[in-house]
């Protein structure tokens, strides 16, 4: 159990949290949600001791071990991968190292023998003999192959480091597990593995994530941060959303009845307060009126951008034909003879672990790269707008957001563009920000604004949900569901893919898999294929043994 008791955190004059009281108990997984800036990550840091609250206490059941997902990807660069994972249980790692140092001594003393015996007992009590096997199992589950386990962390790429640090947090069955955006930079296979791990995890989990499907899958409770308070709800994210909306509707309905009663009493007082025969009743009504209090319905601090893609022209039947495209980068063949045809009703999700292949294909289709072999042809009625995964160069200039968007606006009017920006949460002076100082989420909203202004009927989007908060993801999701054009996109957000795509493509080392289906159906069929493959391998092994 971990509990916040009267926790307040002030940053300058602003109270980020005010007298927060909440208890997280064993056996439950809590999704910590809230608008950007509400303090989700900060609250996790208060719970794990990285930040001291201005007032209040964090209480942990004595003897329980807390583990959290490290965010510094360079912290363990000098250590081997397997050792980095075992460091998730720091006491176990320290015992292992001290044992090694004692046994390495040439002049092994009686005191060393006594100390080694003590360490061996503690080592066994912490399941130390299984530590390396358990660490390897976590790494393999997350997609870190065995040949990487004994390499230095500095030899791994960014995505691999993320997985190792996640394995570190999960290692050793911690009593309390804190995870801040654990699905960021994970491929879909690793996310699915993590979902199953957390579903079967028996202790306390508190997780921050923008992935709605992930929260729905793993969370038993939802802790909502708003206005410096944390309100606890039983149920997952969707249950929280529905119940919170229902609560607001009920409060509004109750207030409506109270307002009617107030109006009735006010009218009575006005009519009869000057009438001597009715003055006693009027006084009574006035006292009743004074006792009626309208419930304080504060609108959520969450803000949803208005995202609506409206094509300027209707798209024809011929959209895109790709024939035999191949591309090699740095001596590695990324695309190999890729061919497909896109129809005018297609919303295609490109899935699979090889994100470089999809990014390369999108860059070719947008005109950024030339293929080594093959060709592609857009239909004459198509207008294409491209959302790149890496937008760094686009926002390197000194212009303001208004100046950045003006060339793409059909109306060359500052007032029009500013009104458009207000819908995308850039109100007032926000539009005067220079683009080179924008946050990741702000850049994405500017890119989406640009795409809407162009009125394109084909959208090419490479990981558009990266850096967005949950409210913006929801708005983008709804906007693309309504979009009356063609969409080619990739995303790590399960719900985003499932609700938007009607066709799934996967670029594999053995070619292109192309299915007209929903994402869930695709995954179910993929899982069936894997099981059949495993059964085939097992049958072959039995034949060999015979």
Short mmCIF file of C-alpha atoms in Angstrom, two decimals:
data_model
loop_
_atom_site.label_atom_id
_atom_site.label_comp_id
_atom_site.label_asym_id
_atom_site.label_seq_id
_atom_site.Cartn_x
_atom_site.Cartn_y
_atom_site.Cartn_z
CA UNK A 1 0.00 0.00 0.00
CA UNK A 2 1.11 3.53 -0.78
CA UNK A 3 -0.78 6.57 0.44
CA UNK A 4 -0.64 10.36 0.04
CA UNK A 5 -1.72 12.18 3.19
CA UNK A 6 -2.55 15.91 2.94
CA UNK A 7 -0.01 16.35 0.15
CA UNK A 8 0.46 19.88 -1.17
CA UNK A 9 3.03 20.99 -3.72
CA UNK A 10 3.55 24.65 -4.47
CA UNK A 11 5.64 25.94 -7.35
CA UNK A 12 6.08 29.64 -6.69
CA UNK A 13 2.62 30.98 -5.88
CA UNK A 14 0.86 28.23 -7.79
CA UNK A 15 -0.42 25.15 -5.94
CA UNK A 16 -0.01 22.18 -8.28
CA UNK A 17 -1.56 19.92 -5.62
CA UNK A 18 -3.59 20.99 -2.61
CA UNK A 19 -4.27 18.68 0.39
CA UNK A 20 -4.37 15.49 -1.69
CA UNK A 21 -5.47 12.37 0.18
CA UNK A 22 -5.49 9.11 -1.73
CA UNK A 23 -4.65 5.47 -1.02
CA UNK A 24 -3.41 2.93 -3.60
CA UNK A 25 -3.92 -0.65 -2.44
CA UNK A 26 -2.51 -4.05 -3.31
CA UNK A 27 -3.94 -5.97 -6.24
CA UNK A 28 -5.12 -2.91 -8.16
CA UNK A 29 -3.80 -1.05 -11.20
CA UNK A 30 -4.47 2.68 -11.13
CA UNK A 31 -4.47 4.84 -14.26
CA UNK A 32 -3.35 8.35 -13.33
CA UNK A 33 -4.95 10.76 -15.81
CA UNK A 34 -5.25 14.50 -16.27
CA UNK A 35 -4.70 17.28 -18.79
CA UNK A 36 -1.18 18.25 -19.88
CA UNK A 37 0.38 20.25 -17.06
CA UNK A 38 -1.95 18.80 -14.41
CA UNK A 39 1.03 17.18 -12.68
CA UNK A 40 0.78 13.45 -13.47
CA UNK A 41 4.54 12.85 -13.78
CA UNK A 42 5.21 15.21 -10.88
CA UNK A 43 2.87 13.23 -8.63
CA UNK A 44 4.67 9.99 -9.51
CA UNK A 45 7.95 11.68 -8.55
CA UNK A 46 6.43 12.70 -5.22
CA UNK A 47 5.36 9.09 -4.64
CA UNK A 48 8.84 7.70 -5.41
CA UNK A 49 10.64 10.36 -3.37
CA UNK A 50 12.28 12.27 -6.22
CA UNK A 51 10.31 15.40 -5.24
CA UNK A 52 9.55 16.51 -1.69
CA UNK A 53 6.03 17.89 -1.23
CA UNK A 54 5.61 21.34 0.30
CA UNK A 55 3.35 19.74 2.89
CA UNK A 56 2.06 16.29 3.72
CA UNK A 57 3.47 12.77 3.71
CA UNK A 58 3.84 9.71 1.51
CA UNK A 59 3.20 6.55 3.53
CA UNK A 60 4.37 3.13 2.31
CA UNK A 61 3.66 -0.15 4.08
CA UNK A 62 6.86 -1.03 6.00
CA UNK A 63 9.05 -3.57 4.23
CA UNK A 64 7.51 -3.05 0.80
CA UNK A 65 9.75 -2.34 -2.20
CA UNK A 66 8.88 0.41 -4.66
CA UNK A 67 10.08 0.34 -8.26
CA UNK A 68 9.69 2.98 -10.97
CA UNK A 69 10.48 3.40 -14.65
CA UNK A 70 13.71 5.36 -15.08
CA UNK A 71 13.58 8.19 -17.64
CA UNK A 72 17.35 8.78 -18.04
CA UNK A 73 18.33 6.60 -21.00
CA UNK A 74 22.06 7.22 -20.51
CA UNK A 75 22.29 6.51 -16.77
CA UNK A 76 23.41 2.89 -17.18
CA UNK A 77 25.55 3.17 -20.33
CA UNK A 78 28.62 1.66 -18.60
CA UNK A 79 26.72 -1.43 -17.40
CA UNK A 80 25.74 -4.63 -19.18
CA UNK A 81 22.10 -5.04 -20.16
CA UNK A 82 21.41 -7.98 -17.83
CA UNK A 83 23.01 -6.20 -14.86
CA UNK A 84 20.94 -3.09 -15.61
CA UNK A 85 17.74 -5.11 -15.33
CA UNK A 86 18.81 -6.77 -12.06
CA UNK A 87 19.51 -3.31 -10.63
CA UNK A 88 15.74 -2.99 -10.50
CA UNK A 89 16.18 -4.72 -7.15
CA UNK A 90 19.12 -2.67 -5.91
CA UNK A 91 19.57 -4.68 -2.71
CA UNK A 92 19.79 -7.95 -4.64
CA UNK A 93 22.31 -6.42 -7.06
CA UNK A 94 24.44 -5.13 -4.16
CA UNK A 95 24.45 -8.57 -2.53
CA UNK A 96 25.54 -10.18 -5.81
CA UNK A 97 28.42 -7.74 -6.25
CA UNK A 98 29.57 -8.04 -2.62
CA UNK A 99 29.55 -11.84 -2.89
CA UNK A 100 31.66 -11.68 -6.04
CA UNK A 101 34.18 -9.38 -4.37
CA UNK A 102 34.51 -11.65 -1.33
CA UNK A 103 34.95 -14.82 -3.37
CA UNK A 104 37.52 -13.07 -5.58
CA UNK A 105 39.82 -12.43 -2.61
CA UNK A 106 43.07 -14.36 -2.53
CA UNK A 107 43.34 -14.14 1.27
CA UNK A 108 39.86 -15.40 2.18
CA UNK A 109 39.48 -14.89 5.98
CA UNK A 110 37.14 -16.40 8.54
CA UNK A 111 35.29 -13.06 8.71
CA UNK A 112 34.87 -13.24 4.93
CA UNK A 113 33.38 -16.71 5.28
CA UNK A 114 30.88 -15.50 7.89
CA UNK A 115 29.92 -12.53 5.76
CA UNK A 116 29.62 -14.69 2.64
CA UNK A 117 27.31 -17.06 4.54
CA UNK A 118 25.09 -14.15 5.56
CA UNK A 119 24.99 -12.88 2.00
CA UNK A 120 24.17 -16.31 0.61
CA UNK A 121 21.19 -16.55 2.94
CA UNK A 122 19.89 -13.14 1.95
CA UNK A 123 20.60 -13.91 -1.72
CA UNK A 124 18.53 -17.09 -1.57
CA UNK A 125 15.66 -15.34 0.24
CA UNK A 126 15.45 -12.83 -2.63
CA UNK A 127 15.31 -15.63 -5.23
CA UNK A 128 18.80 -14.62 -6.34
CA UNK A 129 19.61 -17.91 -8.05
CA UNK A 130 16.83 -17.19 -10.56
CA UNK A 131 17.72 -13.51 -11.02
CA UNK A 132 19.53 -13.80 -14.36
CA UNK A 133 16.91 -16.17 -15.79
CA UNK A 134 14.07 -13.88 -14.67
CA UNK A 135 15.82 -10.81 -16.08
CA UNK A 136 16.41 -12.60 -19.40
CA UNK A 137 12.76 -13.66 -19.53
CA UNK A 138 11.59 -10.05 -19.14
CA UNK A 139 14.01 -8.86 -21.82
CA UNK A 140 12.94 -11.56 -24.27
CA UNK A 141 9.28 -10.80 -23.61
CA UNK A 142 9.88 -7.15 -24.53
CA UNK A 143 11.75 -8.10 -27.70
CA UNK A 144 15.39 -7.76 -26.58
CA UNK A 145 17.11 -10.75 -28.13
CA UNK A 146 19.47 -12.92 -26.07
CA UNK A 147 22.59 -11.82 -27.97
CA UNK A 148 22.08 -8.29 -26.61
CA UNK A 149 21.87 -9.32 -22.94
CA UNK A 150 25.62 -9.12 -22.30
CA UNK A 151 26.31 -6.00 -24.32
CA UNK A 152 26.88 -2.60 -22.74
CA UNK A 153 23.84 -0.34 -22.57
CA UNK A 154 25.79 2.23 -24.63
CA UNK A 155 25.74 -0.21 -27.57
CA UNK A 156 21.92 -0.27 -27.71
CA UNK A 157 19.72 2.10 -29.67
CA UNK A 158 17.12 4.35 -28.03
CA UNK A 159 14.18 1.97 -28.44
CA UNK A 160 16.16 -0.94 -27.02
CA UNK A 161 17.23 1.13 -24.00
CA UNK A 162 13.59 1.98 -23.28
CA UNK A 163 12.74 -1.72 -23.18
CA UNK A 164 15.68 -2.53 -20.88
CA UNK A 165 14.67 0.21 -18.42
CA UNK A 166 11.11 -1.08 -18.47
CA UNK A 167 12.36 -4.60 -17.72
CA UNK A 168 14.37 -3.09 -14.85
CA UNK A 169 11.22 -1.56 -13.36
CA UNK A 170 9.33 -4.86 -13.63
CA UNK A 171 12.15 -7.00 -12.27
CA UNK A 172 11.89 -8.85 -8.98
CA UNK A 173 8.13 -8.57 -8.37
CA UNK A 174 8.11 -5.12 -6.70
CA UNK A 175 5.34 -4.43 -4.18
CA UNK A 176 4.62 -1.01 -5.73
CA UNK A 177 5.23 -0.29 -9.40
CA UNK A 178 5.17 3.26 -10.83
CA UNK A 179 5.19 3.58 -14.63
CA UNK A 180 5.33 6.92 -16.44
CA UNK A 181 4.36 6.48 -20.11
CA UNK A 182 5.63 2.87 -20.33
CA UNK A 183 4.29 2.36 -23.88
CA UNK A 184 6.22 5.28 -25.38
CA UNK A 185 8.61 4.05 -28.10
CA UNK A 186 7.43 0.45 -27.68
CA UNK A 187 6.37 -1.55 -30.71
CA UNK A 188 2.91 -3.08 -30.66
CA UNK A 189 4.19 -6.56 -29.82
CA UNK A 190 5.98 -5.23 -26.74
CA UNK A 191 2.88 -3.29 -25.69
CA UNK A 192 0.77 -6.43 -25.94
CA UNK A 193 3.30 -8.31 -23.82
CA UNK A 194 3.29 -5.53 -21.21
CA UNK A 195 -0.51 -5.54 -21.09
CA UNK A 196 -0.54 -9.24 -20.25
CA UNK A 197 2.22 -8.78 -17.66
CA UNK A 198 0.31 -6.07 -15.82
CA UNK A 199 -3.02 -7.90 -16.03
CA UNK A 200 -1.39 -10.84 -14.22
CA UNK A 201 0.62 -8.67 -11.77
CA UNK A 202 -0.67 -9.12 -8.21
CA UNK A 203 0.72 -6.03 -6.49
CA UNK A 204 0.07 -2.27 -6.72
CA UNK A 205 0.54 -0.49 -10.06
CA UNK A 206 0.18 3.24 -10.76
CA UNK A 207 0.56 4.12 -14.43
CA UNK A 208 0.50 7.30 -16.51
CA UNK A 209 -0.25 6.78 -20.20
CA UNK A 210 -1.85 8.54 -23.17
CA UNK A 211 -2.80 5.17 -24.66
CA UNK A 212 -6.53 4.77 -24.02
CA UNK A 213 -6.65 1.13 -25.10
CA UNK A 214 -3.75 0.29 -22.79
CA UNK A 215 -5.45 1.99 -19.81
CA UNK A 216 -8.71 0.22 -20.57
CA UNK A 217 -6.95 -3.12 -20.78
CA UNK A 218 -4.87 -3.00 -17.58
CA UNK A 219 -6.50 -0.57 -15.11
CA UNK A 220 -8.92 -1.51 -12.36
CA UNK A 221 -9.18 2.10 -11.11
CA UNK A 222 -8.75 5.61 -12.48
CA UNK A 223 -7.25 8.51 -10.52
CA UNK A 224 -8.20 11.81 -12.14
CA UNK A 225 -6.07 14.92 -11.47
CA UNK A 226 -8.01 18.15 -11.91
CA UNK A 227 -7.84 21.52 -10.13
CA UNK A 228 -5.08 20.31 -7.81
CA UNK A 229 -7.14 17.41 -6.45
CA UNK A 230 -7.17 13.70 -7.25
CA UNK A 231 -10.54 11.96 -7.51
CA UNK A 232 -10.55 8.15 -7.46
CA UNK A 233 -12.96 6.13 -9.61
CA UNK A 234 -13.46 2.37 -9.76
CA UNK A 235 -13.07 1.12 -13.34
CA UNK A 236 -10.89 1.74 -16.37
CA UNK A 237 -10.54 4.86 -18.52
CA UNK A 238 -13.75 4.40 -20.54
CA UNK A 239 -15.71 3.77 -17.34
CA UNK A 240 -14.22 6.94 -15.83
CA UNK A 241 -15.13 8.98 -18.91
CA UNK A 242 -18.72 7.74 -19.01
CA UNK A 243 -19.26 8.02 -15.25
CA UNK A 244 -17.71 11.50 -15.03
CA UNK A 245 -19.90 12.72 -17.91
CA UNK A 246 -22.94 11.15 -16.24
CA UNK A 247 -22.07 12.85 -12.95
CA UNK A 248 -21.90 16.26 -14.63
CA UNK A 249 -25.25 15.67 -16.37
CA UNK A 250 -26.85 14.64 -13.07
CA UNK A 251 -25.47 17.70 -11.29
CA UNK A 252 -26.74 19.95 -14.07
CA UNK A 253 -30.18 18.34 -13.86
CA UNK A 254 -30.25 18.76 -10.08
CA UNK A 255 -29.21 22.39 -10.46
CA UNK A 256 -31.90 22.94 -13.06
CA UNK A 257 -34.56 21.83 -10.57
CA UNK A 258 -33.04 24.05 -7.89
CA UNK A 259 -33.01 27.00 -10.29
CA UNK A 260 -36.71 26.44 -10.99
CA UNK A 261 -37.43 26.35 -7.26
CA UNK A 262 -35.38 29.53 -6.71
CA UNK A 263 -37.26 31.29 -9.51
CA UNK A 264 -40.60 30.22 -8.01
CA UNK A 265 -39.60 31.49 -4.56
CA UNK A 266 -38.27 34.77 -5.95
CA UNK A 267 -41.51 35.41 -7.82
CA UNK A 268 -43.55 34.70 -4.69
CA UNK A 269 -41.41 37.07 -2.60
CA UNK A 270 -41.71 39.84 -5.20
CA UNK A 271 -45.49 39.43 -5.44
CA UNK A 272 -46.33 39.30 -1.76
CA UNK A 273 -43.56 41.00 0.22
CA UNK A 274 -45.55 44.28 0.15
CA UNK A 275 -48.83 42.51 1.08
CA UNK A 276 -49.33 42.54 4.86
CA UNK A 277 -51.52 39.43 4.85
CA UNK A 278 -48.88 37.47 2.96
CA UNK A 279 -45.74 38.99 4.49
CA UNK A 280 -45.25 36.08 6.90
CA UNK A 281 -45.30 33.59 4.03
CA UNK A 282 -42.95 35.80 1.99
CA UNK A 283 -40.47 35.90 4.86
CA UNK A 284 -40.67 32.11 5.13
CA UNK A 285 -40.02 31.75 1.38
CA UNK A 286 -37.07 34.13 1.63
CA UNK A 287 -35.49 31.98 4.34
CA UNK A 288 -36.03 28.88 2.18
CA UNK A 289 -34.43 30.68 -0.76
CA UNK A 290 -31.34 31.52 1.29
CA UNK A 291 -30.84 27.82 2.12
CA UNK A 292 -30.80 26.67 -1.52
CA UNK A 293 -27.25 26.29 -2.86
CA UNK A 294 -26.46 25.39 -6.43
CA UNK A 295 -23.87 22.66 -6.72
CA UNK A 296 -20.53 24.04 -7.87
CA UNK A 297 -20.07 22.49 -11.29
CA UNK A 298 -16.61 23.38 -12.43
CA UNK A 299 -15.95 22.49 -16.04
CA UNK A 300 -12.98 20.17 -16.45
CA UNK A 301 -9.65 21.88 -17.05
CA UNK A 302 -9.24 19.55 -20.04
CA UNK A 303 -9.34 21.24 -23.42
CA UNK A 304 -10.15 19.44 -26.66
CA UNK A 305 -8.91 20.92 -29.96
CA UNK A 306 -11.40 21.03 -32.80
CA UNK A 307 -10.01 18.77 -35.52
CA UNK A 308 -11.98 18.48 -38.74
CA UNK A 309 -10.37 17.58 -42.07
CA UNK A 310 -12.54 18.82 -44.96
CA UNK A 311 -11.30 18.00 -48.48
CA UNK A 312 -11.54 20.91 -50.94
CA UNK A 313 -12.42 18.51 -53.76
CA UNK A 314 -13.90 15.03 -54.00
CA UNK A 315 -11.43 12.26 -54.68
CA UNK A 316 -11.74 10.08 -57.79
CA UNK A 317 -11.44 6.31 -58.16
CA UNK A 318 -7.74 6.38 -59.05
CA UNK A 319 -5.84 7.33 -55.93
CA UNK A 320 -2.40 5.70 -55.74
CA UNK A 321 -0.58 2.90 -57.55
CA UNK A 322 2.73 1.61 -56.15
CA UNK A 323 4.78 -0.76 -58.32
CA UNK A 324 7.91 -2.62 -57.23
CA UNK A 325 9.39 0.03 -54.95
CA UNK A 326 12.74 -0.89 -53.37
CA UNK A 327 15.07 1.21 -51.23
CA UNK A 328 18.42 0.55 -49.58
CA UNK A 329 19.77 2.83 -46.85
CA UNK A 330 23.32 2.50 -45.45
CA UNK A 331 23.71 -0.88 -47.10
CA UNK A 332 20.49 -2.29 -45.62
CA UNK A 333 17.51 -3.06 -47.87
CA UNK A 334 14.59 -1.32 -46.19
CA UNK A 335 11.94 -1.80 -48.90
CA UNK A 336 12.00 -4.76 -51.28
CA UNK A 337 9.71 -4.80 -54.32
CA UNK A 338 6.66 -3.26 -52.63
CA UNK A 339 3.47 -3.02 -54.73
CA UNK A 340 -0.14 -2.09 -53.87
CA UNK A 341 -3.11 -0.06 -55.09
CA UNK A 342 -5.08 2.37 -52.91
CA UNK A 343 -8.84 2.80 -53.42
CA UNK A 344 -10.93 5.93 -52.83
CA UNK A 345 -12.52 4.57 -49.61
CA UNK A 346 -9.30 3.29 -48.01
CA UNK A 347 -8.05 4.20 -44.57
CA UNK A 348 -4.90 2.11 -44.32
CA UNK A 349 -2.91 1.50 -41.13
CA UNK A 350 0.69 0.38 -41.67
CA UNK A 351 1.63 -1.82 -38.71
CA UNK A 352 4.51 -4.01 -37.59
CA UNK A 353 7.84 -3.66 -35.79
CA UNK A 354 9.79 -2.23 -38.74
CA UNK A 355 8.83 1.44 -38.41
CA UNK A 356 11.82 2.53 -40.53
CA UNK A 357 10.30 0.73 -43.51
CA UNK A 358 7.01 2.61 -43.15
CA UNK A 359 8.74 5.96 -42.63
CA UNK A 360 10.89 5.35 -45.72
CA UNK A 361 7.83 4.43 -47.79
CA UNK A 362 5.97 7.55 -46.63
CA UNK A 363 8.96 9.76 -47.42
CA UNK A 364 9.06 8.31 -50.92
CA UNK A 365 5.31 8.78 -51.47
CA UNK A 366 5.56 12.38 -50.22
CA UNK A 367 8.41 13.14 -52.64
CA UNK A 368 11.13 13.51 -49.99
CA UNK A 369 13.05 10.43 -51.17
CA UNK A 370 13.57 8.73 -54.50
CA UNK A 371 13.17 4.94 -54.70
CA UNK A 372 16.10 2.88 -55.95
CA UNK A 373 13.71 0.82 -58.06
CA UNK A 374 10.02 0.92 -58.91
CA UNK A 375 7.54 3.75 -59.20
CA UNK A 376 4.38 5.26 -57.76
CA UNK A 377 1.61 7.38 -59.28
CA UNK A 378 -0.96 9.59 -57.56
CA UNK A 379 -4.36 10.04 -59.23
CA UNK A 380 -5.07 13.35 -60.96
CA UNK A 381 -7.82 14.27 -58.46
CA UNK A 382 -5.60 13.74 -55.39
CA UNK A 383 -4.11 16.45 -53.20
CA UNK A 384 -1.74 15.01 -50.62
CA UNK A 385 -0.79 16.39 -47.21
CA UNK A 386 2.09 14.74 -45.34
CA UNK A 387 2.68 14.51 -41.59
CA UNK A 388 6.33 13.41 -41.02
CA UNK A 389 7.45 11.57 -37.91
CA UNK A 390 10.42 13.93 -37.52
CA UNK A 391 9.32 17.55 -37.91
CA UNK A 392 12.46 19.16 -36.43
CA UNK A 393 13.57 20.95 -39.60
CA UNK A 394 10.10 22.34 -40.26
CA UNK A 395 10.17 24.22 -36.96
CA UNK A 396 13.75 25.50 -37.04
CA UNK A 397 12.82 29.00 -38.20
CA UNK A 398 12.11 32.24 -36.36
CA UNK A 399 8.59 32.85 -37.73
CA UNK A 400 5.50 32.93 -35.52
CA UNK A 401 2.78 30.29 -35.67
CA UNK A 402 0.56 32.71 -37.62
CA UNK A 403 3.30 33.36 -40.18
CA UNK A 404 4.00 29.63 -40.44
CA UNK A 405 0.36 28.78 -41.22
CA UNK A 406 -0.53 31.76 -43.43
CA UNK A 407 0.85 30.29 -46.73
CA UNK A 408 -1.41 27.23 -46.32
CA UNK A 409 -4.60 29.17 -45.59
CA UNK A 410 -7.19 29.48 -48.38
CA UNK A 411 -7.96 32.97 -47.03
CA UNK A 412 -4.93 35.23 -46.61
CA UNK A 413 -6.41 36.95 -43.60
CA UNK A 414 -4.74 37.05 -40.17
CA UNK A 415 -8.11 37.14 -38.40
CA UNK A 416 -9.20 33.95 -40.19
CA UNK A 417 -5.97 32.14 -39.31
CA UNK A 418 -6.10 33.32 -35.68
CA UNK A 419 -9.69 32.09 -35.40
CA UNK A 420 -8.60 28.74 -36.79
CA UNK A 421 -5.72 28.62 -34.31
CA UNK A 422 -8.06 29.33 -31.41
CA UNK A 423 -9.89 26.11 -32.20
CA UNK A 424 -6.52 24.34 -31.99
CA UNK A 425 -5.87 25.79 -28.49
CA UNK A 426 -3.58 28.63 -29.62
CA UNK A 427 -5.71 31.47 -28.29
CA UNK A 428 -4.74 35.14 -28.01
CA UNK A 429 -1.00 35.77 -27.82
CA UNK A 430 -0.25 32.06 -28.24
CA UNK A 431 -0.32 32.64 -31.99
CA UNK A 432 2.64 35.01 -31.66
CA UNK A 433 4.91 32.25 -30.34
CA UNK A 434 7.92 31.48 -32.51
CA UNK A 435 7.77 28.00 -33.94
CA UNK A 436 11.28 27.09 -32.78
CA UNK A 437 10.24 27.28 -29.10
CA UNK A 438 7.14 25.09 -29.37
CA UNK A 439 6.78 21.88 -27.37
CA UNK A 440 6.33 18.53 -29.07
CA UNK A 441 2.56 18.59 -28.58
CA UNK A 442 2.29 22.17 -29.84
CA UNK A 443 4.25 21.29 -32.98
CA UNK A 444 1.87 18.43 -33.71
CA UNK A 445 -1.16 20.73 -33.32
CA UNK A 446 0.44 23.22 -35.72
CA UNK A 447 1.11 20.41 -38.23
CA UNK A 448 -2.50 19.26 -37.96
CA UNK A 449 -3.64 22.86 -38.45
CA UNK A 450 -1.56 23.07 -41.62
CA UNK A 451 -3.11 19.84 -42.94
CA UNK A 452 -6.64 21.06 -42.25
CA UNK A 453 -6.00 24.41 -43.93
CA UNK A 454 -4.75 22.78 -47.12
CA UNK A 455 -8.02 20.91 -47.66
CA UNK A 456 -6.18 17.81 -48.93
CA UNK A 457 -8.19 14.70 -49.80
CA UNK A 458 -5.30 12.32 -49.04
CA UNK A 459 -3.58 12.36 -45.66
CA UNK A 460 -0.21 10.66 -45.21
CA UNK A 461 0.48 10.53 -41.45
CA UNK A 462 3.54 8.98 -39.78
CA UNK A 463 2.90 8.60 -36.02
CA UNK A 464 0.60 11.63 -35.62
CA UNK A 465 -0.34 10.68 -32.03
CA UNK A 466 3.23 11.07 -30.73
CA UNK A 467 3.54 13.92 -28.20
CA UNK A 468 -0.23 14.51 -28.01
CA UNK A 469 -2.21 14.42 -24.78
CA UNK A 470 -5.22 12.16 -24.47
CA UNK A 471 -7.69 14.93 -25.29
CA UNK A 472 -5.91 15.82 -28.53
CA UNK A 473 -5.61 12.14 -29.48
CA UNK A 474 -9.36 11.73 -28.94
CA UNK A 475 -10.10 14.78 -31.12
CA UNK A 476 -7.72 13.60 -33.87
CA UNK A 477 -9.20 10.11 -33.71
CA UNK A 478 -12.74 11.46 -34.13
CA UNK A 479 -11.64 13.82 -36.89
CA UNK A 480 -10.07 11.02 -38.93
CA UNK A 481 -13.09 8.74 -38.44
CA UNK A 482 -15.24 11.46 -40.06
CA UNK A 483 -12.66 12.32 -42.75
CA UNK A 484 -14.21 11.86 -46.22
CA UNK A 485 -10.91 11.22 -47.99
CA UNK A 486 -8.12 8.63 -48.13
CA UNK A 487 -5.82 8.03 -45.16
CA UNK A 488 -2.48 6.23 -44.98
CA UNK A 489 -1.08 6.25 -41.47
CA UNK A 490 0.95 4.52 -38.81
CA UNK A 491 0.51 4.69 -35.04
CA UNK A 492 1.35 2.80 -31.87
CA UNK A 493 -2.10 3.60 -30.42
CA UNK A 494 -4.24 0.46 -30.59
CA UNK A 495 -7.61 2.19 -30.20
CA UNK A 496 -6.63 4.81 -32.76
CA UNK A 497 -5.90 2.10 -35.35
CA UNK A 498 -8.92 -0.05 -34.48
CA UNK A 499 -11.43 2.80 -34.78
CA UNK A 500 -9.94 4.48 -37.86
CA UNK A 501 -8.53 1.87 -40.26
CA UNK A 502 -10.51 -0.36 -42.63
CA UNK A 503 -7.40 -1.91 -44.18
CA UNK A 504 -4.16 -3.17 -42.59
CA UNK A 505 -0.75 -3.41 -44.24
CA UNK A 506 2.42 -4.83 -42.70
CA UNK A 507 5.84 -4.52 -44.31
CA UNK A 508 7.68 -7.72 -43.38
CA UNK A 509 11.10 -9.14 -44.40
CA UNK A 510 9.15 -11.61 -46.56
CA UNK A 511 7.01 -9.03 -48.34
CA UNK A 512 3.82 -7.03 -47.87
CA UNK A 513 0.83 -8.39 -45.95
CA UNK A 514 -2.32 -6.59 -47.11
CA UNK A 515 -5.70 -7.28 -45.46
CA UNK A 516 -9.07 -5.52 -45.70
CA UNK A 517 -10.02 -5.96 -42.07
CA UNK A 518 -10.11 -4.27 -38.69
CA UNK A 519 -7.01 -4.14 -36.55
CA UNK A 520 -8.38 -6.46 -33.86
CA UNK A 521 -9.31 -9.06 -36.48
CA UNK A 522 -5.84 -8.74 -37.99
CA UNK A 523 -4.20 -9.32 -34.61
CA UNK A 524 -6.47 -12.30 -33.89
CA UNK A 525 -5.56 -13.89 -37.23
CA UNK A 526 -1.88 -13.10 -36.64
CA UNK A 527 -2.05 -14.78 -33.22
CA UNK A 528 -3.71 -17.84 -34.78
CA UNK A 529 -0.94 -18.01 -37.40
CA UNK A 530 1.72 -17.83 -34.68
CA UNK A 531 0.08 -20.66 -32.74
CA UNK A 532 -0.10 -22.79 -35.90
CA UNK A 533 3.60 -22.07 -36.51
CA UNK A 534 4.52 -23.12 -32.97
CA UNK A 535 2.48 -26.32 -33.33
CA UNK A 536 4.27 -27.02 -36.63
CA UNK A 537 7.70 -26.56 -35.00
CA UNK A 538 6.69 -28.83 -32.11
CA UNK A 539 5.51 -31.51 -34.55
CA UNK A 540 8.79 -31.30 -36.46
CA UNK A 541 10.75 -31.68 -33.20
CA UNK A 542 8.75 -34.77 -32.29
CA UNK A 543 9.46 -36.29 -35.72
CA UNK A 544 13.19 -35.63 -35.27
CA UNK A 545 13.17 -37.31 -31.84
CA UNK A 546 11.40 -40.36 -33.28
#
